[in-house]
Amino acid sequence: MEFFIQFLKQAGSVFTKLDSKQKVVVMLISVFSVLLIVYLMAWTSDKQYVVLQSNLQPLDAQKIIEYLQEQGVEYRLETEGTAILVPEGMEMELRLEVAANGLITGGVVGYELFDRSNIGMTDFIQKVNFKRALEGELSRTIRALDMVDMAQVRIVVPRTSVFTQDQKQTTAAVLLTLKPGQTLTPEQITTIARLVAYSVEGLSPANVQISDSMGSDLSRIINKDPLMAAKSEQLRVQSTIELDYKTRIESTMSEALGPGNAIVNVSVEMDFTQMTSTSKTYDPITIVRSEESESSVGGVRDSVGQASSTDRTITNNEMNETITNIRDDYGKIKRITVSVLVNGRYIDPTDPTIYSPRLDTELAALRVSVINAVGINEAAPRFDQVSVADYQFDRTVFNDEAGRFRAQEQSELLQNILKWVLMAVAGFLFVIVLRSVFRSLDLLLPKPKPKPAIDIEAEAIEEEISAEAQRRGQMLEQVSRFTKEKPANVASLLNTWLIEEKT
């Protein structure tokens, strides 16, 4: 910290000594470098936003925004305010919090409408609120289905009449918004109609009108006559069989040729005629069931004078009878027709113009695979047909999408490279600025004074001292130390030296 303060003081003193042009240049470079570094840091640390909730009603979106503002969470709005985005990594926790607080109601109210005090409300308002709450609860229940995105329910309850013949029936209308790519089966439509009917007193499933957001009448499936219902069931069975055969063939072609290299169409002709026949057969070999014998003596005598007699035998035979009841299967397959178009090979994947068709032996082998996968019977009485042909697919759309994807990847890569390059440039400019400041400090700070010539000569002399001089110096140091330690002995020695010198 002290170093930084000292640096600022020195930089300030240097800046004051610069002329006006130098001050402007230093300030511009410094400000530009700082702004560039700040911008790049903000750019590289930009948060990625993901969808918190989508397809929101305006009321629900407003509630969620208010909650996010209270929690201090950043957010963005897209698709005209129906989608809310939050920073990546927070979406799961926020979804749980939004669900726990009941912020998503689908633009409807349920039985929570009665959580408030109802004191002072008239009976009419109570009935209206009950109908609103029931409609909201049914909408939420239907929206819980996986294929349903939004649902609106409207119920009409007529006034009670004192005469039964004048009493009108309760009706309901359901508007469904399905998720992309989703459809409802007849069983699911029937389930929704019964769900609504059994939740409202006096409502029959036949009086529930169900429509989708495209205006299609879905309830016609449950309100049509039995003959049309049987025909619809036959078409459903036929479509199911065709789809099953098509899936088998596509699976085989995908394993052999790769995904997207075969187009398969299957047509199944079915016979829904159901016949019952009864046949009886008799075995020519009979079995004796019972036998009766009868003898009688008459009153008439013969010429000899004896009475006449009669013998009669009755035999009952059991006939071996066989009765056979034959009932044909419901929905027999009369004929199967399969058409398969196979894409050839591309010698250069990047150049779709260089095309190589499939060999006849390959097509024959694929045809045998199709026959075995579906169980084709080309003999009588069905005479099934299988066609496998080579055809060059149009890959224009696929190639365009692949090119866009590659271009997007390259653009993202260039953006990342540009970020790091700009960061390096900003750092380099900042280093240049610091270097110029330090160089200015080095030029403008006071230089140390040169040493006098005498000191220089003394230093040179000291360097030239010989080893003998150093030994003498050491001896003088030892004598000085001895003098300090034993001054009396030194004084006696000096006195002796003086007396000897006089004599």
Short mmCIF file of C-alpha atoms in Angstrom, two decimals, residues 482 486-494:
data_model
loop_
_atom_site.label_atom_id
_atom_site.label_comp_id
_atom_site.label_asym_id
_atom_site.label_seq_id
_atom_site.Cartn_x
_atom_site.Cartn_y
_atom_site.Cartn_z
CA PHE A 482 47.00 -4.57 22.89
CA LYS A 486 47.44 -3.50 28.66
CA PRO A 487 48.31 0.22 28.73
CA ALA A 488 50.91 -0.17 31.54
CA ASN A 489 52.98 -2.66 29.60
CA VAL A 490 52.84 -0.48 26.55
CA ALA A 491 54.01 2.56 28.53
CA SER A 492 56.96 0.61 29.97
CA LEU A 493 57.89 -0.61 26.50
CA LEU A 494 57.82 2.90 25.06
#
